[in-house]
CSV table of C-alpha atoms and ligand atoms in Angstrom, one decimal:
chain,number,residue,atom,x,y,z
A,879,MET,CA,-131.5,-44.3,115.8
A,880,ILE,CA,-130.5,-44.4,119.4
A,881,LYS,CA,-131.3,-47.7,121.1
A,882,ALA,CA,-131.6,-48.9,124.7
A,883,ILE,CA,-128.3,-49.7,126.4
A,884,THR,CA,-127.3,-53.4,126.1
A,885,GLY,CA,-128.7,-55.4,128.9
A,886,THR,CA,-131.6,-53.0,129.6
A,887,LYS,CA,-135.2,-53.5,128.5
A,888,ASP,CA,-138.2,-51.4,127.9
A,889,ILE,CA,-141.3,-52.7,129.5
A,890,LEU,CA,-144.0,-51.7,127.0
A,891,PRO,CA,-147.7,-51.2,127.7
A,892,PRO,CA,-148.9,-54.7,126.8
A,893,GLU,CA,-146.5,-56.2,129.4
A,894,ILE,CA,-147.5,-53.9,132.2
A,895,PRO,CA,-150.6,-55.9,133.4
A,896,LYS,CA,-148.4,-58.9,134.4
A,897,TRP,CA,-146.0,-56.6,136.2
A,898,LYS,CA,-148.9,-54.9,138.1
A,899,LEU,CA,-150.2,-58.4,139.0
A,900,LEU,CA,-146.9,-59.4,140.3
A,901,GLU,CA,-146.5,-56.2,142.3
A,902,SER,CA,-150.0,-56.4,143.7
A,903,ILE,CA,-149.3,-60.0,144.9
A,904,VAL,CA,-146.0,-58.9,146.4
A,905,ASN,CA,-147.7,-56.0,148.2
A,906,ASN,CA,-150.5,-58.1,149.5
A,907,VAL,CA,-148.5,-61.0,150.8
A,908,PHE,CA,-146.0,-58.6,152.6
A,909,LYS,CA,-148.9,-56.7,154.1
A,910,ASN,CA,-150.4,-59.9,155.5
A,911,PHE,CA,-147.1,-60.7,157.2
A,912,ASN,CA,-146.9,-57.0,158.5
A,913,TYR,CA,-143.8,-56.0,156.5
A,914,LYS,CA,-143.4,-52.3,155.8
A,915,GLU,CA,-142.2,-50.9,152.4
A,916,ILE,CA,-138.9,-49.1,152.2
A,917,ARG,CA,-137.5,-47.1,149.3
A,918,THR,CA,-133.9,-46.2,149.1
A,919,PRO,CA,-131.9,-44.1,146.5
A,920,ILE,CA,-130.9,-45.7,143.2
A,921,PHE,CA,-127.2,-44.9,144.0
A,922,GLU,CA,-125.0,-45.0,147.0
A,923,GLU,CA,-121.4,-44.3,148.0
A,924,THR,CA,-119.4,-47.1,146.5
A,925,SER,CA,-117.8,-48.0,149.8
A,926,LEU,CA,-121.2,-49.1,151.1
A,927,PHE,CA,-121.3,-52.0,148.7
A,928,ALA,CA,-117.6,-52.7,148.9
A,929,ARG,CA,-117.8,-53.1,152.6
A,930,GLY,CA,-121.3,-54.6,152.8
A,931,ILE,CA,-121.2,-57.2,150.1
A,932,GLY,CA,-117.4,-57.9,150.2
A,933,GLU,CA,-114.5,-57.0,148.0
A,934,GLU,CA,-114.0,-60.6,146.8
A,935,THR,CA,-117.5,-61.2,145.5
A,936,ASP,CA,-118.4,-61.2,141.8
A,937,ILE,CA,-120.8,-58.3,142.4
A,938,VAL,CA,-118.2,-56.0,143.8
A,939,GLY,CA,-115.3,-57.4,141.9
A,940,LYS,CA,-116.6,-57.1,138.4
A,941,GLU,CA,-120.3,-56.2,138.1
A,942,MET,CA,-120.9,-52.8,139.7
A,943,TYR,CA,-121.8,-49.7,137.8
A,944,THR,CA,-119.4,-47.3,139.5
A,945,PHE,CA,-118.5,-43.8,138.5
A,946,LEU,CA,-117.1,-40.6,139.8
A,947,ASP,CA,-119.6,-37.8,140.1
A,948,ARG,CA,-118.8,-34.2,139.5
A,949,SER,CA,-117.5,-33.8,143.0
A,950,GLN,CA,-115.2,-36.8,142.5
A,951,THR,CA,-117.2,-39.0,144.9
A,952,SER,CA,-117.3,-42.6,143.8
A,953,VAL,CA,-120.9,-43.6,143.5
A,954,THR,CA,-122.5,-46.9,142.5
A,955,LEU,CA,-125.9,-47.8,141.1
A,956,LYS,CA,-127.3,-50.3,143.6
A,957,PRO,CA,-126.6,-53.9,142.6
A,958,GLU,CA,-128.7,-55.3,145.5
A,959,MET,CA,-130.8,-53.9,148.3
A,960,THR,CA,-129.6,-55.4,151.6
A,961,ALA,CA,-126.6,-53.0,152.1
A,962,SER,CA,-128.8,-50.0,151.3
A,963,VAL,CA,-131.5,-51.1,153.7
A,964,VAL,CA,-129.0,-51.7,156.4
A,965,ARG,CA,-127.4,-48.3,155.7
A,966,ALA,CA,-130.9,-46.6,156.1
A,967,PHE,CA,-131.6,-48.7,159.2
A,968,ASN,CA,-128.3,-47.5,160.8
A,969,GLU,CA,-128.6,-43.9,159.6
A,970,HIS,CA,-132.1,-43.4,161.0
A,971,SER,CA,-131.5,-45.4,164.1
A,972,LEU,CA,-134.5,-47.5,163.3
A,973,GLY,CA,-133.5,-50.2,165.8
A,974,LYS,CA,-134.2,-47.7,168.6
A,975,LEU,CA,-137.7,-47.0,167.5
A,976,GLN,CA,-138.6,-50.7,167.2
A,977,SER,CA,-136.7,-53.8,168.2
A,978,LEU,CA,-137.7,-55.8,165.2
A,979,ASN,CA,-138.1,-54.0,161.8
A,980,LYS,CA,-139.6,-56.0,158.9
A,981,PHE,CA,-139.1,-54.3,155.6
A,982,PHE,CA,-140.0,-55.1,152.0
A,983,TYR,CA,-139.1,-53.4,148.7
A,984,ILE,CA,-139.6,-53.4,144.9
A,985,SER,CA,-136.8,-51.8,143.0
A,986,PRO,CA,-134.6,-51.8,139.9
A,987,MET,CA,-131.0,-53.1,140.4
A,988,PHE,CA,-127.9,-52.7,138.2
A,989,ARG,CA,-125.2,-55.2,137.5
A,990,GLN,CA,-122.8,-55.2,134.5
A,991,GLU,CA,-123.1,-58.8,133.6
A,992,ARG,CA,-123.1,-60.6,130.3
A,993,PRO,CA,-126.7,-60.2,129.1
A,994,GLN,CA,-128.5,-63.5,128.4
A,995,ALA,CA,-132.0,-64.9,129.0
A,996,GLY,CA,-132.8,-64.1,132.6
A,997,ARG,CA,-129.8,-61.9,133.0
A,998,GLN,CA,-129.9,-58.2,132.5
A,999,ARG,CA,-127.9,-55.2,133.4
A,1000,GLN,CA,-130.9,-53.3,134.8
A,1001,PHE,CA,-133.4,-55.7,136.3
A,1002,HIS,CA,-136.0,-55.6,139.1
A,1003,GLN,CA,-136.1,-57.3,142.5
A,1004,PHE,CA,-138.6,-57.5,145.2
A,1005,GLY,CA,-137.5,-58.7,148.5
A,1006,SER,CA,-137.3,-58.2,152.2
A,1007,GLU,CA,-135.1,-57.6,155.2
A,1008,ALA,CA,-136.1,-58.5,158.8
A,1009,ILE,CA,-133.7,-56.7,161.0
A,1010,GLY,CA,-133.5,-57.1,164.8
A,1011,GLY,CA,-134.4,-60.7,165.4
A,1012,SER,CA,-132.3,-63.9,165.5
A,1013,SER,CA,-135.2,-66.2,165.7
A,1014,PRO,CA,-135.3,-69.0,163.1
A,1015,LEU,CA,-139.0,-68.3,162.9
A,1016,LEU,CA,-138.1,-65.3,160.8
A,1017,ASP,CA,-135.9,-67.4,158.4
A,1018,ALA,CA,-138.8,-69.8,157.9
A,1019,GLU,CA,-141.3,-66.9,157.5
A,1020,LEU,CA,-139.3,-65.4,154.7
A,1021,ILE,CA,-138.9,-68.7,152.8
A,1022,ILE,CA,-142.7,-69.1,153.2
A,1023,ILE,CA,-143.4,-65.6,151.9
A,1024,ALA,CA,-141.2,-66.1,148.8
A,1025,TYR,CA,-142.7,-69.5,148.2
A,1026,ASN,CA,-146.3,-68.2,148.7
A,1027,ILE,CA,-145.8,-65.3,146.2
A,1028,LEU,CA,-144.5,-67.8,143.6
A,1029,LYS,CA,-147.4,-70.1,144.2
A,1030,LEU,CA,-149.9,-67.3,143.9
A,1031,LEU,CA,-148.5,-66.6,140.5
A,1032,GLY,CA,-149.4,-70.2,139.6
A,1033,LEU,CA,-145.9,-71.5,139.4
A,1034,LYS,CA,-145.6,-75.2,139.9
A,1035,ASP,CA,-142.1,-76.3,138.9
A,1036,LEU,CA,-140.3,-74.9,142.0
A,1037,THR,CA,-137.6,-76.3,144.2
A,1038,VAL,CA,-136.8,-74.7,147.6
A,1039,LYS,CA,-133.2,-75.4,148.6
A,1040,ILE,CA,-131.9,-74.6,152.0
A,1041,ASN,CA,-128.6,-74.9,153.8
A,1042,SER,CA,-126.8,-73.5,156.8
A,1043,LEU,CA,-123.4,-71.8,156.7
A,1044,GLY,CA,-123.1,-71.7,160.5
A,1045,VAL,CA,-121.3,-68.8,162.3
A,1046,PRO,CA,-117.9,-67.4,161.2
A,1047,GLN,CA,-115.9,-69.4,163.8
A,1048,SER,CA,-117.3,-72.8,162.6
A,1049,ARG,CA,-117.0,-71.6,159.0
A,1050,GLU,CA,-113.3,-70.8,159.4
A,1051,LYS,CA,-112.6,-74.2,160.7
A,1052,TYR,CA,-114.5,-75.7,157.8
A,1053,LYS,CA,-112.7,-73.5,155.2
A,1054,ASN,CA,-109.4,-74.9,156.5
A,1055,LEU,CA,-110.7,-78.4,156.1
A,1056,LEU,CA,-111.8,-77.7,152.6
A,1057,ARG,CA,-108.5,-76.0,151.7
A,1058,GLU,CA,-106.7,-79.1,153.0
A,1059,PHE,CA,-109.0,-81.4,151.0
A,1060,LEU,CA,-108.5,-79.4,147.8
A,1061,SER,CA,-104.8,-78.6,148.2
A,1062,GLY,CA,-103.7,-81.7,146.3
A,1063,SER,CA,-105.9,-81.1,143.4
A,1064,LYS,CA,-105.7,-77.3,143.2
A,1065,ASN,CA,-103.8,-77.4,139.9
A,1066,TYR,CA,-106.6,-79.4,138.3
A,1067,LEU,CA,-109.3,-76.8,139.2
A,1068,SER,CA,-110.5,-74.3,136.6
A,1069,GLU,CA,-108.9,-70.9,136.6
A,1070,ASP,CA,-111.9,-69.3,138.3
A,1071,SER,CA,-111.9,-71.9,141.0
A,1072,ARG,CA,-108.2,-71.5,141.6
A,1073,LYS,CA,-108.8,-67.8,142.1
A,1074,ARG,CA,-111.6,-68.6,144.5
A,1075,PHE,CA,-109.4,-71.1,146.3
A,1076,ASP,CA,-107.3,-68.1,147.4
A,1077,GLN,CA,-109.9,-65.5,147.8
A,1078,ASN,CA,-113.3,-67.0,148.7
A,1079,ILE,CA,-112.9,-70.7,148.8
A,1080,LEU,CA,-116.6,-71.5,149.6
A,1081,ARG,CA,-117.6,-70.1,146.2
A,1082,ILE,CA,-115.8,-73.0,144.5
A,1083,PHE,CA,-119.0,-74.9,145.1
A,1084,ASP,CA,-120.8,-72.4,142.7
A,1085,SER,CA,-118.5,-73.5,139.8
A,1086,LYS,CA,-120.4,-74.8,136.8
A,1087,VAL,CA,-117.3,-76.6,135.4
A,1088,GLU,CA,-117.8,-80.4,135.4
A,1089,SER,CA,-114.3,-81.3,136.3
A,1090,ASP,CA,-114.5,-78.9,139.3
A,1091,GLN,CA,-117.7,-80.6,140.5
A,1092,GLU,CA,-116.0,-84.0,140.0
A,1093,ILE,CA,-113.2,-82.9,142.3
A,1094,LEU,CA,-115.7,-81.6,144.8
A,1095,LYS,CA,-117.7,-84.8,144.9
A,1096,ASN,CA,-116.2,-86.1,148.0
A,1097,ALA,CA,-115.4,-82.8,149.6
A,1098,PRO,CA,-116.3,-82.3,153.3
A,1099,LEU,CA,-119.6,-80.5,153.6
A,1100,MET,CA,-120.1,-77.5,155.8
A,1101,ILE,CA,-123.4,-78.6,157.1
A,1102,ASP,CA,-121.5,-81.4,159.0
A,1103,TYR,CA,-119.3,-78.9,160.7
A,1104,ILE,CA,-121.6,-76.1,161.8
A,1105,ASP,CA,-121.9,-75.1,165.5
A,1106,GLU,CA,-124.6,-76.3,167.8
A,1107,GLU,CA,-126.7,-73.2,167.7
A,1108,SER,CA,-126.8,-73.0,163.9
A,1109,LYS,CA,-127.7,-76.7,163.9
A,1110,ASN,CA,-130.6,-76.2,166.3
A,1111,ASP,CA,-131.9,-73.2,164.4
A,1112,PHE,CA,-131.6,-75.2,161.1
A,1113,GLU,CA,-133.8,-77.9,162.7
A,1114,VAL,CA,-136.4,-75.3,163.6
A,1115,VAL,CA,-136.4,-73.9,160.1
A,1116,LYS,CA,-136.8,-77.4,158.6
A,1117,ASN,CA,-139.7,-78.3,161.0
A,1118,LEU,CA,-141.5,-75.1,160.4
A,1119,LEU,CA,-141.3,-75.5,156.6
A,1120,ALA,CA,-142.5,-79.1,156.8
A,1121,GLU,CA,-145.4,-78.1,159.1
A,1122,SER,CA,-146.3,-75.3,156.6
A,1123,LYS,CA,-146.3,-77.8,153.7
A,1124,VAL,CA,-143.4,-76.1,151.9
A,1125,PRO,CA,-141.5,-78.8,150.1
A,1126,PHE,CA,-137.8,-78.3,150.4
A,1127,GLU,CA,-134.5,-80.0,149.9
A,1128,ILE,CA,-131.2,-79.6,151.7
A,1129,ASP,CA,-128.5,-78.5,149.4
A,1130,PRO,CA,-125.2,-78.6,151.4
A,1131,LYS,CA,-123.4,-76.9,148.5
A,1132,LEU,CA,-125.6,-73.8,148.5
A,1133,VAL,CA,-123.1,-71.2,149.6
A,1134,ARG,CA,-124.4,-68.2,147.7
A,1135,GLY,CA,-122.2,-65.5,146.3
A,1136,LEU,CA,-122.1,-62.9,149.1
A,1137,ASP,CA,-119.8,-62.7,152.0
A,1138,TYR,CA,-122.3,-61.5,154.6
A,1139,TYR,CA,-124.4,-64.7,155.1
A,1140,THR,CA,-124.5,-66.6,158.4
A,1141,LYS,CA,-126.6,-69.6,159.3
A,1142,THR,CA,-129.6,-70.2,157.0
A,1143,THR,CA,-129.3,-69.6,153.3
A,1144,PHE,CA,-131.9,-70.5,150.8
A,1145,GLU,CA,-132.8,-70.4,147.1
A,1146,ILE,CA,-135.9,-71.2,145.1
A,1147,VAL,CA,-135.2,-72.4,141.6
A,1148,SER,CA,-137.5,-73.0,138.7
A,1149,GLY,CA,-137.2,-75.9,136.3
A,1150,LYS,CA,-138.7,-73.7,133.5
A,1151,VAL,CA,-136.2,-70.9,132.9
A,1152,GLY,CA,-133.1,-72.5,131.6
A,1153,SER,CA,-129.6,-72.1,133.0
A,1154,GLN,CA,-130.4,-69.0,135.1
A,1155,SER,CA,-132.8,-70.9,137.2
A,1156,ALA,CA,-132.7,-69.1,140.6
A,1157,LEU,CA,-135.8,-67.1,141.1
A,1158,CYS,CA,-134.9,-65.9,144.5
A,1159,GLY,CA,-132.2,-66.3,147.1
A,1160,GLY,CA,-131.5,-65.1,150.6
A,1161,GLY,CA,-130.3,-65.9,154.1
A,1162,ARG,CA,-129.3,-64.7,157.5
A,1163,TYR,CA,-126.7,-61.9,158.0
A,1164,ASP,CA,-126.2,-61.5,161.7
A,1165,LEU,CA,-123.0,-59.5,161.4
A,1166,LEU,CA,-123.7,-57.1,158.6
A,1167,VAL,CA,-125.4,-54.3,160.6
A,1168,GLU,CA,-122.4,-54.1,162.8
A,1169,GLN,CA,-120.0,-54.3,159.9
A,1170,LEU,CA,-121.7,-51.3,158.4
A,1171,GLY,CA,-121.3,-49.2,161.6
A,1172,GLY,CA,-124.5,-50.1,163.5
A,1173,ALA,CA,-124.9,-51.8,166.9
A,1174,PRO,CA,-124.7,-55.6,166.7
A,1175,THR,CA,-128.1,-56.6,165.3
A,1176,PRO,CA,-129.1,-59.8,163.6
A,1177,GLY,CA,-130.9,-59.8,160.2
A,1178,VAL,CA,-132.3,-62.1,157.5
A,1179,GLY,CA,-133.6,-61.3,154.0
A,1180,PHE,CA,-134.1,-62.4,150.5
A,1181,ALA,CA,-134.3,-61.0,147.0
A,1182,ALA,CA,-136.3,-62.3,144.0
A,1183,GLY,CA,-135.7,-61.4,140.4
A,1184,MET,CA,-138.9,-60.2,138.8
A,1185,GLU,CA,-138.0,-60.6,135.1
A,1186,ARG,CA,-137.0,-64.2,135.8
A,1187,ILE,CA,-140.2,-64.9,137.7
A,1188,LEU,CA,-142.3,-63.5,134.9
A,1189,LEU,CA,-140.3,-65.6,132.4
A,1190,ALA,CA,-141.1,-68.7,134.5
A,1191,CYS,CA,-144.8,-67.6,134.5
A,1192,GLU,CA,-144.7,-67.3,130.8
A,1193,ASN,CA,-143.0,-70.7,130.3
A,1194,GLU,CA,-145.5,-72.3,132.7
A,1195,ASN,CA,-148.3,-70.4,131.1
A,1196,SER,CA,-149.4,-69.7,134.7
A,1197,LEU,CA,-150.9,-66.2,134.5
A,1198,ASN,CA,-154.5,-65.5,133.8
A,1199,ILE,CA,-154.4,-61.9,132.8
A,1200,PRO,CA,-157.9,-60.5,131.9
A,1201,LYS,CA,-157.9,-58.7,128.6
A,1202,GLU,CA,-157.8,-54.9,128.8
A,1203,GLU,CA,-161.0,-53.1,128.2
A,1204,ILE,CA,-162.5,-49.6,128.5
A,1205,ASP,CA,-165.9,-48.6,129.8
A,1206,LEU,CA,-167.0,-46.3,127.1
A,1207,TYR,CA,-166.0,-45.0,123.6
A,1208,ILE,CA,-167.7,-41.9,122.5
A,1209,ILE,CA,-168.1,-41.8,118.7
A,1210,LYS,CA,-168.4,-38.3,117.2
A,1211,ILE,CA,-170.9,-38.4,114.3
A,1212,ASP,CA,-170.5,-34.7,113.4
A,1213,LYS,CA,-167.0,-33.3,113.0
A,1214,ASP,CA,-167.8,-30.0,114.6
A,1215,LEU,CA,-168.6,-31.6,118.0
A,1216,SER,CA,-164.9,-31.8,119.1
A,1217,SER,CA,-165.3,-29.6,122.1
A,1218,LYS,CA,-168.5,-31.4,123.1
A,1219,VAL,CA,-166.9,-34.8,123.0
A,1220,PHE,CA,-164.0,-33.4,125.0
A,1221,GLU,CA,-166.3,-32.1,127.7
A,1222,LEU,CA,-168.5,-35.1,127.8
A,1223,SER,CA,-165.6,-37.6,128.2
A,1224,LEU,CA,-164.2,-35.4,130.9
A,1225,ASN,CA,-167.4,-35.7,132.8
A,1226,PHE,CA,-167.4,-39.4,132.5
A,1227,ARG,CA,-163.7,-39.7,133.4
A,1228,ASN,CA,-164.3,-37.6,136.5
A,1229,ASP,CA,-167.0,-40.1,137.4
A,1230,ASN,CA,-164.3,-42.7,137.3
A,1231,LEU,CA,-165.1,-44.4,134.0
A,1232,VAL,CA,-162.4,-45.4,131.5
A,1233,VAL,CA,-163.3,-43.4,128.5
A,1234,GLU,CA,-161.8,-42.8,125.0
A,1235,PHE,CA,-162.8,-40.8,121.9
A,1236,ASP,CA,-161.2,-40.0,118.6
A,1237,TYR,CA,-158.7,-37.1,118.5
A,1238,LEU,CA,-157.9,-37.6,114.8
A,1239,ASP,CA,-161.2,-36.7,113.1
A,1240,ARG,CA,-161.6,-40.2,111.7
A,1241,SER,CA,-164.8,-41.5,110.0
A,1242,VAL,CA,-167.5,-43.1,112.1
A,1243,LYS,CA,-166.5,-46.5,110.7
A,1244,ALA,CA,-162.9,-46.0,111.8
A,1245,GLN,CA,-164.1,-44.9,115.2
A,1246,MET,CA,-166.2,-48.0,115.6
A,1247,ARG,CA,-163.2,-50.1,114.6
A,1248,GLU,CA,-161.2,-48.4,117.3
A,1249,ALA,CA,-163.9,-48.9,119.9
A,1250,ASN,CA,-163.8,-52.7,119.1
A,1251,LYS,CA,-160.0,-52.7,119.3
A,1252,LEU,CA,-160.1,-51.2,122.7
A,1253,ASN,CA,-162.8,-53.7,123.9
A,1254,ALA,CA,-165.2,-50.9,124.8
A,1255,LYS,CA,-168.1,-52.1,126.9
A,1256,PHE,CA,-170.4,-49.3,125.7
A,1257,VAL,CA,-170.3,-46.9,122.7
A,1258,LEU,CA,-172.1,-43.6,122.9
A,1259,PHE,CA,-173.0,-41.9,119.6
A,1260,LEU,CA,-172.6,-38.1,119.8
A,1261,GLY,CA,-174.5,-36.2,117.1
A,1262,GLY,CA,-177.3,-36.9,114.7
A,1263,ASP,CA,-181.0,-36.1,115.0
A,1264,GLU,CA,-181.5,-37.4,118.5
A,1265,TYR,CA,-178.8,-35.1,119.8
A,1266,LYS,CA,-180.9,-32.1,118.7
A,1267,SER,CA,-183.5,-33.2,121.2
A,1268,GLY,CA,-180.9,-33.8,124.0
A,1269,LYS,CA,-180.7,-37.6,123.5
A,1270,LEU,CA,-177.9,-39.9,122.6
A,1271,ASN,CA,-177.7,-43.4,121.4
A,1272,LEU,CA,-175.9,-45.8,123.8
A,1273,LYS,CA,-174.9,-49.2,122.5
A,1274,ASN,CA,-174.0,-52.2,124.8
A,1275,MET,CA,-171.2,-53.9,122.8
A,1276,SER,CA,-171.6,-57.3,124.3
A,1277,THR,CA,-175.4,-57.6,123.8
A,1278,GLY,CA,-175.8,-55.2,120.8
A,1279,GLU,CA,-178.7,-53.5,122.6
A,1280,GLN,CA,-179.2,-49.8,121.9
A,1281,GLN,CA,-181.1,-47.3,123.9
A,1282,LEU,CA,-181.6,-43.5,123.9
A,1283,VAL,CA,-180.2,-41.8,126.9
A,1284,ASP,CA,-180.4,-38.2,128.3
A,1285,VAL,CA,-177.2,-36.3,127.5
A,1286,ASN,CA,-177.6,-34.0,130.4
A,1287,ASN,CA,-177.9,-36.6,133.0
A,1288,TYR,CA,-174.4,-38.1,132.7
A,1289,HIS,CA,-174.1,-39.1,136.4
A,1290,GLN,CA,-177.0,-41.5,136.0
A,1291,LEU,CA,-175.5,-42.8,132.8
A,1292,SER,CA,-172.1,-43.3,134.6
A,1293,GLU,CA,-173.8,-45.4,137.2
A,1294,PHE,CA,-175.6,-47.4,134.6
A,1295,ILE,CA,-172.4,-48.1,132.7
A,1296,LYS,CA,-170.6,-49.1,135.9
A,1297,LYS,CA,-173.2,-51.8,136.6
B,933,LIG,P1,-128.8,-62.3,144.1
B,933,LIG,O1,-128.9,-60.9,144.8
B,933,LIG,O2,-127.6,-62.4,143.2
B,933,LIG,O3,-128.9,-63.4,145.1
B,933,LIG,O4,-130.1,-62.4,143.2
B,933,LIG,C1,-131.4,-62.6,143.6
B,933,LIG,C2,-132.2,-62.9,142.4
B,933,LIG,O5,-132.2,-61.7,141.6
B,933,LIG,C3,-131.8,-64.0,141.6
B,933,LIG,O6,-132.2,-65.2,142.0
B,933,LIG,C4,-132.3,-63.6,140.2
B,933,LIG,O7,-133.7,-64.0,140.1
B,933,LIG,C5,-132.3,-62.1,140.2
B,933,LIG,N1,-131.1,-61.6,139.5
B,933,LIG,C6,-129.8,-61.5,139.9
B,933,LIG,N2,-129.1,-61.0,139.0
B,933,LIG,C7,-129.9,-60.7,137.9
B,933,LIG,C8,-129.7,-60.2,136.6
B,933,LIG,N3,-128.5,-59.8,136.2
B,933,LIG,N4,-130.7,-60.2,135.7
B,933,LIG,C9,-131.9,-60.6,136.1
B,933,LIG,N5,-132.2,-61.1,137.3
B,933,LIG,C10,-131.2,-61.2,138.2
């Protein structure tokens, strides 16, 4: 038997209602904040991600699904959305049509990581990119959007962490300070962190190794070395969050994995999903649009992992999903009424009712069992003596009441059932 590829998951029908609920909340919240949906292709030229995300990052260095297509072009299944949205923004000169573009998306993503709870190789993200504004109001707005969506899902055990990485000039100075601080203890760092020391020193803060964290305990913190403008913007973000009643904590070690961030970065973590606790993360990327060939244009965005969010919902038992039901089940009493039951259900379905009947020529008893299993609100019995005089028996399944209805007047019946 062929099975799904490691790290991918089928989303089977019983799970769909919670996905639909999440998607509808995402759609609604973004609509209220006037974000427009964008959909980009599943794969892109590899160079987009290499240039956009950064060669030294984990994503580009070891997680991308990259392959040569038949024309020997190197293509990659998208591991995240920001680079793709910026590519589309540049390609269609969207900045010329509108000075500020606020996008949102829902899309599968692909990363070849070690699968574990909350970590898959194909997973789904929703998220947003606001391109064209440097105002910290946008940073705060995005954090609030992400927080609101999680709150609307009923999640309680949430922590919003924020930090500022400053601009590249201040960051370079800080990196030198950190390098100086760590130079004496470099040999005591873990292998990964030693690599990061040379390639992407800020990411040392992401290390989960205890001895690394011990060494980092007294390290200088970037937040103390950022430039004036970043500092002021960070103050604005903090004040707006406080005024909007979004509880947050400052995490000076929140550097995030990607190269393109400037100024504000943030993450929302759940206390209920184990070690892969980040539900969403994002930040400002004022240099990325230019880096990918566009005019200098500031941007800010975030991405949220949908599987992980649903896992948190499950663990907090926060979703109240109504049980699935159908409006009408038509029970065929006489076996030779197959084309009649087909026609009748088509009429009701065209009247926008959810209708089911038996395709397998089962007994009346088995059909009744099926109607119960499907939580039918009404059952209509097709056949018998009444049918000869143009009448059918309709049973209300919640009250048990039965009544004779006119088989030819199905519009009226549809209205009755809808009520
Ligand atoms: P990132 O783009 O790495 O900042 O990820 C943003 C969010 O996507 C994370 O906070 C996770 O919720 C989710 N995410 C990232 N990688 C995975 C993965 N391999 N499997 C499931 N969710 C993921």
